[in-house]
C-alpha positions as a LaTeX table, in Angstrom:
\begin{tabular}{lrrr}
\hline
Residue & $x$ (\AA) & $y$ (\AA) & $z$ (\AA) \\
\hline
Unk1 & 0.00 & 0.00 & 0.00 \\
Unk2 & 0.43 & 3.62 & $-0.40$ \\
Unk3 & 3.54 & 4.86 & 2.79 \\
Unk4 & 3.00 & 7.37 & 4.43 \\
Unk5 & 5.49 & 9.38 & 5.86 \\
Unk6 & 5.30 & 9.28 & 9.69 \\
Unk7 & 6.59 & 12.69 & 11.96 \\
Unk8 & 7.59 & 10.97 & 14.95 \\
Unk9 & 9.10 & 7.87 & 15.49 \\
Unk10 & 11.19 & 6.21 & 18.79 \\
Unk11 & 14.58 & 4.81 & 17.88 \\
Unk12 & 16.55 & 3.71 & 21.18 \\
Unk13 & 19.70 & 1.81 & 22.21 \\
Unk14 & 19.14 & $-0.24$ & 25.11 \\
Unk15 & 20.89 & $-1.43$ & 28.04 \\
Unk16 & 21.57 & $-4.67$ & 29.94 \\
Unk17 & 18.70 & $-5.79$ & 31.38 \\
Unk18 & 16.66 & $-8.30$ & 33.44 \\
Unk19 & 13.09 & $-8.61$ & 33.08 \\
Unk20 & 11.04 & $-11.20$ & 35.37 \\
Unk21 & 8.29 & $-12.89$ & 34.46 \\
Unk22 & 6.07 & $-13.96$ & 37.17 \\
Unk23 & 3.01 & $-16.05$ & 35.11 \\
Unk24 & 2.72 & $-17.02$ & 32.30 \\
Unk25 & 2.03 & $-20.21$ & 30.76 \\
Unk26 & 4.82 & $-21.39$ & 28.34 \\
Unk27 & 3.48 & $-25.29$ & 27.45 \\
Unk28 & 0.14 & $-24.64$ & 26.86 \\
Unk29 & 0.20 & $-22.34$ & 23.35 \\
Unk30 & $-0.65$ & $-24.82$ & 20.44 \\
Unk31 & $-3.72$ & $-25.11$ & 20.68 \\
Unk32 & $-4.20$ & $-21.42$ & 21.06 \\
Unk33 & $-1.67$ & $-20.70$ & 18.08 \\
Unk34 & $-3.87$ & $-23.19$ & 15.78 \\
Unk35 & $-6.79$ & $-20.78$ & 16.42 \\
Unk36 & $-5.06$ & $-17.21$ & 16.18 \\
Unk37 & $-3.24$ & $-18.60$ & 12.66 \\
Unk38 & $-6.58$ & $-19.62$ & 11.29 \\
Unk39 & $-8.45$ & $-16.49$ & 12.70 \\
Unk40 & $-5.31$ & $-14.49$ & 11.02 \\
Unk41 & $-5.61$ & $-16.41$ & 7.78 \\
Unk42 & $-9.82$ & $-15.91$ & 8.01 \\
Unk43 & $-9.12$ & $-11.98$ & 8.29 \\
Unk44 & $-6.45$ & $-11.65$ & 5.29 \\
Unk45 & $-7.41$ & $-14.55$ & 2.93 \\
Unk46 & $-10.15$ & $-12.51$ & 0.96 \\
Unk47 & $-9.86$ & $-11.17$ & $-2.61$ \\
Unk48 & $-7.29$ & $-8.81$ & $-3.07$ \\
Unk49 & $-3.99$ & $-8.19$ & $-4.82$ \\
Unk50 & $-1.33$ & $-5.89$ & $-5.62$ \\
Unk51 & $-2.19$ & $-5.17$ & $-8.88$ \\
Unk52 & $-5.18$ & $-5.00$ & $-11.33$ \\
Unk53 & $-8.93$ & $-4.58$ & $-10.04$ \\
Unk54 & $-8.28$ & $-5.72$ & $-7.00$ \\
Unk55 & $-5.09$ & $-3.58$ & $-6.53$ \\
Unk56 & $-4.08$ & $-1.28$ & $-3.51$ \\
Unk57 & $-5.75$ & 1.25 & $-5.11$ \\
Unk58 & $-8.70$ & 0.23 & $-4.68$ \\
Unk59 & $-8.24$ & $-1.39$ & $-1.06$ \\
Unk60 & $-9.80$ & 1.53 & 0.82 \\
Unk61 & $-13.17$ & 0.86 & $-1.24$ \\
Unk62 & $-13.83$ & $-2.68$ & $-0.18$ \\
Unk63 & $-12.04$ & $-2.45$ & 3.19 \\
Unk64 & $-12.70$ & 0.47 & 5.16 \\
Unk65 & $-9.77$ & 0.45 & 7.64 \\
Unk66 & $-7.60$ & 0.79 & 4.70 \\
Unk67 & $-8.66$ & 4.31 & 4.95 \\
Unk68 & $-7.33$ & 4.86 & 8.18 \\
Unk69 & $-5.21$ & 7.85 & 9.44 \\
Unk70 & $-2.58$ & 5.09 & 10.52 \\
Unk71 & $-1.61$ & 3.30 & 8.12 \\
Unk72 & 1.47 & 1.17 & 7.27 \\
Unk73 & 4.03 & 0.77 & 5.22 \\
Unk74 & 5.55 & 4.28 & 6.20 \\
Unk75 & 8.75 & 6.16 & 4.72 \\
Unk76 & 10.84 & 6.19 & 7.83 \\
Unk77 & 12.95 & 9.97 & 7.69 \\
Unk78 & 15.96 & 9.17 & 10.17 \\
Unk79 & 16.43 & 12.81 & 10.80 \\
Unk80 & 12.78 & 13.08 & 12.06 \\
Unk81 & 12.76 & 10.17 & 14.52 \\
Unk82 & 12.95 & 10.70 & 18.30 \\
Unk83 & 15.28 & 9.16 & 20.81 \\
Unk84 & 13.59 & 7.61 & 23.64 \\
Unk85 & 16.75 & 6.11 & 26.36 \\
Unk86 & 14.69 & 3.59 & 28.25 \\
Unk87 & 12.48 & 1.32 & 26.25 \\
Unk88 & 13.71 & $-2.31$ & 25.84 \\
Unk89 & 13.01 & $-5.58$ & 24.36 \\
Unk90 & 13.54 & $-8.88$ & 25.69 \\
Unk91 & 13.52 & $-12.25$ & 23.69 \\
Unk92 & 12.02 & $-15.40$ & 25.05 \\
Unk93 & 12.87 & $-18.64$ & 23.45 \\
Unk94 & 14.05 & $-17.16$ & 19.99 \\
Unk95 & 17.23 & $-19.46$ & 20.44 \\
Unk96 & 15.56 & $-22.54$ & 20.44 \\
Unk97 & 15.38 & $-24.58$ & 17.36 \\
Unk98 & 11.94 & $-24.81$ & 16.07 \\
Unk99 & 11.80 & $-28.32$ & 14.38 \\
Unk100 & 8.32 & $-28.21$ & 13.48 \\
Unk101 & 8.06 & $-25.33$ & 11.22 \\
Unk102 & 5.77 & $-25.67$ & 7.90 \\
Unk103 & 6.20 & $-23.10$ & 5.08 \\
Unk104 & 3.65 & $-21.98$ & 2.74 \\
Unk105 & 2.37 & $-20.28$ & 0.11 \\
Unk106 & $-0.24$ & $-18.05$ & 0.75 \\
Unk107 & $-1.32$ & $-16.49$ & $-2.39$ \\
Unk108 & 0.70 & $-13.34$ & $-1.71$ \\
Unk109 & 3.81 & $-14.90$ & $-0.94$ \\
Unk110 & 6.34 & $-17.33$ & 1.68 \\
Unk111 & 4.73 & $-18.09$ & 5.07 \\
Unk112 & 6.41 & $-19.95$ & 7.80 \\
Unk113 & 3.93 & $-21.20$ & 10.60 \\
Unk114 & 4.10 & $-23.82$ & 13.34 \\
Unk115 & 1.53 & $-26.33$ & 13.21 \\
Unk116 & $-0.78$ & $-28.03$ & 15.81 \\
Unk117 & $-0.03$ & $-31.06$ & 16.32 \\
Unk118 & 4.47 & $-30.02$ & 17.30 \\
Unk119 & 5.85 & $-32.55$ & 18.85 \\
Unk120 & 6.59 & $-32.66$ & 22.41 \\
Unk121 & 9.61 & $-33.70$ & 22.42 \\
Unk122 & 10.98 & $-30.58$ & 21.13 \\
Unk123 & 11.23 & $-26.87$ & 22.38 \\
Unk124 & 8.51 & $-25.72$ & 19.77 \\
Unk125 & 5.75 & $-26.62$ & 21.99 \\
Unk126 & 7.42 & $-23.81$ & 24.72 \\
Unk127 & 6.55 & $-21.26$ & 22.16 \\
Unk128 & 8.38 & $-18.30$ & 21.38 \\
Unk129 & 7.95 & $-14.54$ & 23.51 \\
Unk130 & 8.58 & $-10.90$ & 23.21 \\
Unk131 & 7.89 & $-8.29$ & 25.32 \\
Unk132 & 9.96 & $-5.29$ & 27.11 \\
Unk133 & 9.56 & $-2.00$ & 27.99 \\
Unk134 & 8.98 & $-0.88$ & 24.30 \\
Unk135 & 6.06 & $-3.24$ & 24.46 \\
Unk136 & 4.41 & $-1.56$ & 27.81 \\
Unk137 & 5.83 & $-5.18$ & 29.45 \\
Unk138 & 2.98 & $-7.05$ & 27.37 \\
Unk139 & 3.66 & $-10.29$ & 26.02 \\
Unk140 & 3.56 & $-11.43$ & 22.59 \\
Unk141 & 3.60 & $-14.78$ & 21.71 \\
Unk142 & 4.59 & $-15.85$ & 17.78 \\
Unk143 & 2.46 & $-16.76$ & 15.46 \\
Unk144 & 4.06 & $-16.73$ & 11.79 \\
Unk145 & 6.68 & $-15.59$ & 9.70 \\
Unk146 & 6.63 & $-14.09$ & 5.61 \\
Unk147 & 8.34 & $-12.46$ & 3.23 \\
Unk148 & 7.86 & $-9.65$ & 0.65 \\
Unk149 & 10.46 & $-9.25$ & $-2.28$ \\
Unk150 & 11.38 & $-7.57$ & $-5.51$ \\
Unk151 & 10.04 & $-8.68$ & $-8.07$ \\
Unk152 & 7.58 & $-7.29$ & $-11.53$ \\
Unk153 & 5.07 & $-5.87$ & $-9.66$ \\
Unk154 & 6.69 & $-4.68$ & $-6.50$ \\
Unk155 & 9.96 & $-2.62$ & $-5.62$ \\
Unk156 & 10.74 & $-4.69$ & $-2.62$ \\
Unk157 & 10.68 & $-3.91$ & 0.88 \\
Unk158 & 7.16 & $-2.37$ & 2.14 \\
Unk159 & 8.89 & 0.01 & 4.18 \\
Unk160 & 11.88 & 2.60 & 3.17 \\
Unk161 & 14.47 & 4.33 & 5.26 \\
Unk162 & 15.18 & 8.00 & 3.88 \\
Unk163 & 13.00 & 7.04 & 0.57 \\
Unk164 & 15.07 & 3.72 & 0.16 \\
Unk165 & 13.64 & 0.23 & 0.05 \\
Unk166 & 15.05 & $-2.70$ & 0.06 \\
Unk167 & 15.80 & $-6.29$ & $-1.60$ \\
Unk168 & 13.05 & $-8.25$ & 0.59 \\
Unk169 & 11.57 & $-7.37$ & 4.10 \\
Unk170 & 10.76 & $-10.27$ & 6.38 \\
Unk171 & 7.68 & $-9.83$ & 8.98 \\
Unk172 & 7.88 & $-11.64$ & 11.98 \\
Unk173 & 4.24 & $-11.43$ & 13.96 \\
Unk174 & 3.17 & $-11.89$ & 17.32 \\
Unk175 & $-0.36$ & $-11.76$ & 19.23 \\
Unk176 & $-0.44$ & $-9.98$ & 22.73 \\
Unk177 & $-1.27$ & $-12.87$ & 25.28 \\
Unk178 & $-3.58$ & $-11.23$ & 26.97 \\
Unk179 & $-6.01$ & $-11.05$ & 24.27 \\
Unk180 & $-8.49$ & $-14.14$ & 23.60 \\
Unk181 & $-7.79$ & $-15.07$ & 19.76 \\
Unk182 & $-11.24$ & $-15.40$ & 18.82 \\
Unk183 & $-12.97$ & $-12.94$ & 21.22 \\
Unk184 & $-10.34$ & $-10.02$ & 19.60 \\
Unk185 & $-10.06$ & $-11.37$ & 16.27 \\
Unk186 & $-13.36$ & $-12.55$ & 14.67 \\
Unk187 & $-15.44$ & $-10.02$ & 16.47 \\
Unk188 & $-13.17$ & $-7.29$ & 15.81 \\
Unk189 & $-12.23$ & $-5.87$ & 19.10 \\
Unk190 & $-9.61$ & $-3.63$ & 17.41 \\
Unk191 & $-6.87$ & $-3.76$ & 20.39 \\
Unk192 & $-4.11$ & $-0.58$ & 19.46 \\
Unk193 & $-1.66$ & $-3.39$ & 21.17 \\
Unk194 & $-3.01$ & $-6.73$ & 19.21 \\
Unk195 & 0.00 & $-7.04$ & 17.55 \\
Unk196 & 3.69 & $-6.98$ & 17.21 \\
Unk197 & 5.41 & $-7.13$ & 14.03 \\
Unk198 & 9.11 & $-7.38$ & 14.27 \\
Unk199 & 10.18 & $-5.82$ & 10.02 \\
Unk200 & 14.13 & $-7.14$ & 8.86 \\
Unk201 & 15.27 & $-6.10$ & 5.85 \\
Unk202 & 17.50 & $-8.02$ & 3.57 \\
Unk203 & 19.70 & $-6.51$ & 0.72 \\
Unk204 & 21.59 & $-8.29$ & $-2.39$ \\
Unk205 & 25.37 & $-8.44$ & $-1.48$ \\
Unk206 & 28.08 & $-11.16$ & $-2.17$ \\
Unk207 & 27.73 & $-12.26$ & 1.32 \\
Unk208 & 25.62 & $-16.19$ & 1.45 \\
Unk209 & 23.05 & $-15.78$ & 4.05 \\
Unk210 & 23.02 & $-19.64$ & 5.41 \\
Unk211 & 20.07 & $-19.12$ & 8.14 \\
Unk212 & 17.94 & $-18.44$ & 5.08 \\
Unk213 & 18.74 & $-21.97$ & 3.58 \\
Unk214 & 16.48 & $-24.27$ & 5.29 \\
Unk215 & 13.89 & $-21.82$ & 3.24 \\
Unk216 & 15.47 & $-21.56$ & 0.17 \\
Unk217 & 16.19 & $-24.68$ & $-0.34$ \\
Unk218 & 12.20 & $-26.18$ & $-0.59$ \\
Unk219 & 10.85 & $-22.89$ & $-2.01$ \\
Unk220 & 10.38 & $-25.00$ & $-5.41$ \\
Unk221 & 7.83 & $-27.10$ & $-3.23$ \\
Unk222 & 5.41 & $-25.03$ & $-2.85$ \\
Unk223 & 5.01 & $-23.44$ & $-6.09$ \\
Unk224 & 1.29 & $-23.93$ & $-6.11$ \\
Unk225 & $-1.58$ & $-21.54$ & $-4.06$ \\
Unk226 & $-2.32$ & $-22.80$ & $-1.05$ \\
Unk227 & 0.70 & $-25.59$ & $-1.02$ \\
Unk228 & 2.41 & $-26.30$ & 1.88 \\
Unk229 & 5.83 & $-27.79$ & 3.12 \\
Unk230 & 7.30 & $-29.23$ & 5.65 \\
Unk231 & 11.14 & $-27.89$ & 7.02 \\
Unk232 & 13.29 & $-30.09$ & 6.56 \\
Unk233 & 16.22 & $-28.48$ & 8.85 \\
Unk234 & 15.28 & $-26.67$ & 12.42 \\
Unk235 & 15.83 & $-22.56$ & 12.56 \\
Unk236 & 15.98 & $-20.61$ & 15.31 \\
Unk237 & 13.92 & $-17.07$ & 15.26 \\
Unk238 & 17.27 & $-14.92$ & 16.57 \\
Unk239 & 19.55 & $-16.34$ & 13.41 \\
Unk240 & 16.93 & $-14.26$ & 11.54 \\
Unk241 & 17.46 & $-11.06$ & 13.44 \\
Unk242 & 20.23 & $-8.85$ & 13.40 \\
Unk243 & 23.11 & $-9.42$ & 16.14 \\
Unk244 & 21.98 & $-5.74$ & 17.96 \\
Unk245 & 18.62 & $-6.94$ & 17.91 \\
Unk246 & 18.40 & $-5.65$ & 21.39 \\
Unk247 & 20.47 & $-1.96$ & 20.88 \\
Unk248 & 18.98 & $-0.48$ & 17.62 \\
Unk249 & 15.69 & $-0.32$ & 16.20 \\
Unk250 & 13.02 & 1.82 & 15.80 \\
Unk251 & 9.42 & 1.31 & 16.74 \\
Unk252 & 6.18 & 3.20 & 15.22 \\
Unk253 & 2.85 & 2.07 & 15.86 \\
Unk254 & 0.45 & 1.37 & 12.81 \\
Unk255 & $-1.40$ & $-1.25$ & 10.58 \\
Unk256 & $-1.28$ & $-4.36$ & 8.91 \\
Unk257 & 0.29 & $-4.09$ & 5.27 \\
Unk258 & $-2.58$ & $-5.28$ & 3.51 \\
Unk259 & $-6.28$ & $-5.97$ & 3.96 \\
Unk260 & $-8.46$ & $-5.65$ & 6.33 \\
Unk261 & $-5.54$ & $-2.73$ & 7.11 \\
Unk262 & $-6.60$ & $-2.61$ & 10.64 \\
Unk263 & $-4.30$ & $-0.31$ & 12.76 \\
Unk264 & $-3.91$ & $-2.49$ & 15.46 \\
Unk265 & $-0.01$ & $-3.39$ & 15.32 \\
Unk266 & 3.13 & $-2.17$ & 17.55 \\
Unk267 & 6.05 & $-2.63$ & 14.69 \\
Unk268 & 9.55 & $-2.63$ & 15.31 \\
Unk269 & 11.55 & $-1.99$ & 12.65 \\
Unk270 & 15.42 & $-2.79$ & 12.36 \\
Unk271 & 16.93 & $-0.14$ & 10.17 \\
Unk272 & 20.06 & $-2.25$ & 8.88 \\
Unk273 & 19.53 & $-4.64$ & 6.06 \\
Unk274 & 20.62 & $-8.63$ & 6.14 \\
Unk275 & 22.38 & $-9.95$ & 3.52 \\
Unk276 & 21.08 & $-12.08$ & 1.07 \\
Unk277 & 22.83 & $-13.36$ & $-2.56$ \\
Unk278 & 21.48 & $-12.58$ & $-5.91$ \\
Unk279 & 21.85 & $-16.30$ & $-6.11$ \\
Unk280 & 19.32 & $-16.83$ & $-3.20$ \\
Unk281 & 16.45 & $-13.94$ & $-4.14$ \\
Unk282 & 16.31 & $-15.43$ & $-7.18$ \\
Unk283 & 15.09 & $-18.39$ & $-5.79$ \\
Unk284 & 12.41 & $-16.33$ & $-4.21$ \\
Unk285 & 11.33 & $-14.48$ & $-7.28$ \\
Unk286 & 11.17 & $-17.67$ & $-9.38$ \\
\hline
\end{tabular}
């Protein structure tokens, strides 16, 4: 969709920290991710597209939030953002290996989900957490990963730095625990603090990527709509982040990318790209 350019924005550089968790349940979330994915999947899989008559330009006429004074992607002007000293993230789980991860393809692009029936024997079923300061100390529990890329109908990255996109952005998405899935989903209670999406960017250098692999390497299996695959190799969510995941990013708060465009998502943004081969998009644009 159509950025917008937004005025004030909170970059900070945190410092060591400890943050205690007193109760929450960590075992119990598969069932609970099994509904939120399929509520998620019951909101966005309707008729649109990027292009032609069911383009972004015509979004706001069939969905109404898409109208919305809020809405993301945004062109992020460094020089405009503001420094806020004591927000902070902290990362639950992200280094374990998920080993039960199924991609997909979605209609709209790659889409890496867990399903319900992980096996206990693994650290999926302990799910995976963020929360922090820059999150008001709510927790957000993962749901799904995607991708957006270059390719003939799109310049790349959804959002821009300084007017600049980039090779591929990758959204990581969470759901605030406190929120029941169906309850705040399906009957639209439109929670400002629904969501996290964590954005990474990725840019073409001559520098192999190898946490992208276990991706890249099935991608032709799931050439058809709606096909799905299972990962052959485990990943682990913080080889997908940058290494100052915790000391620079920037966080707005906004909408989802595409339809039903609700603005119910905290996003946190990191500013510098990944790297990714020309060898290794192209298996994404194929």
């Amino acid at each position: 969709m159509e950025m917008k350019c937004l005025t004030i924005l909170s970059i900070w550089w945190s410092l060591q920290m400890i943050i205690i968790i007193e109760s929450i349940n960590f075992g119990h979330n598969n069932h609970n991710n099994r509904e939120l994915q399929s509520n998620i999947d019951h909101i966005t899989k309707k008729l649109w597209d990027y292009r032609g008559p069911t383009g972004e330009q015509y979004w706001d006429k069939q969905y109404k939030y898409c109208k919305g004074h809020y809405q993301s992607p945004i062109n992020i002007e460094m020089d405009r953002i503001v420094y806020v000293p004591n927000l902070q993230l902290s990362f639950i789980n992200y280094d374990h290996y998920l080993f039960s991860m199924r991609m997909a393809n979605n209609g709209h692009g790659v889409k890496l989900h867990q399903p319900p029936d992980m096996n206990d024997d693994h650290d999926d079923r302990l799910g995976c957490f963020v929360t922090g300061t820059a999150l008001n100390n709510d927790i957000y529990r993962f749901v799904q990963f995607h991708f957006h890329w270059r390719n003939s109908h799109s310049s790349g990255s959804e959002h821009a730095i300084n007017g600049n996109k980039f090779t591929m952005e990758m959204h990581i998405v969470h759901q605030n625990v406190r929120y029941d899935e169906n309850e705040a989903i399906l009957n639209r209670i439109l929670a400002g603090d629904l969501f996290t999406v964590i954005a990474v960017f990725f840019n073409e250098t001559d520098r192999h990527n190898k946490y992208l692999d276990p991706i890249i390497h099935h991608l032709d299996k799931i050439i058809n709509v709606d096909s799905e695959y299972p990962l052959e190799q485990p990943l682990r969510l913080s080889d997908l982040l940058p290494d100052d995941k915790q000391t620079d990013f920037l966080r707005y708060y906004g909408s989802y990318t595409t339809p039903d465009c609700q603005e119910i998502v905290t996003w946190i943004i990191y500013p510098k790209p990944l790297d990714i081969t020309s060898e290794q998009m192209n298996k994404f644009q194929k």
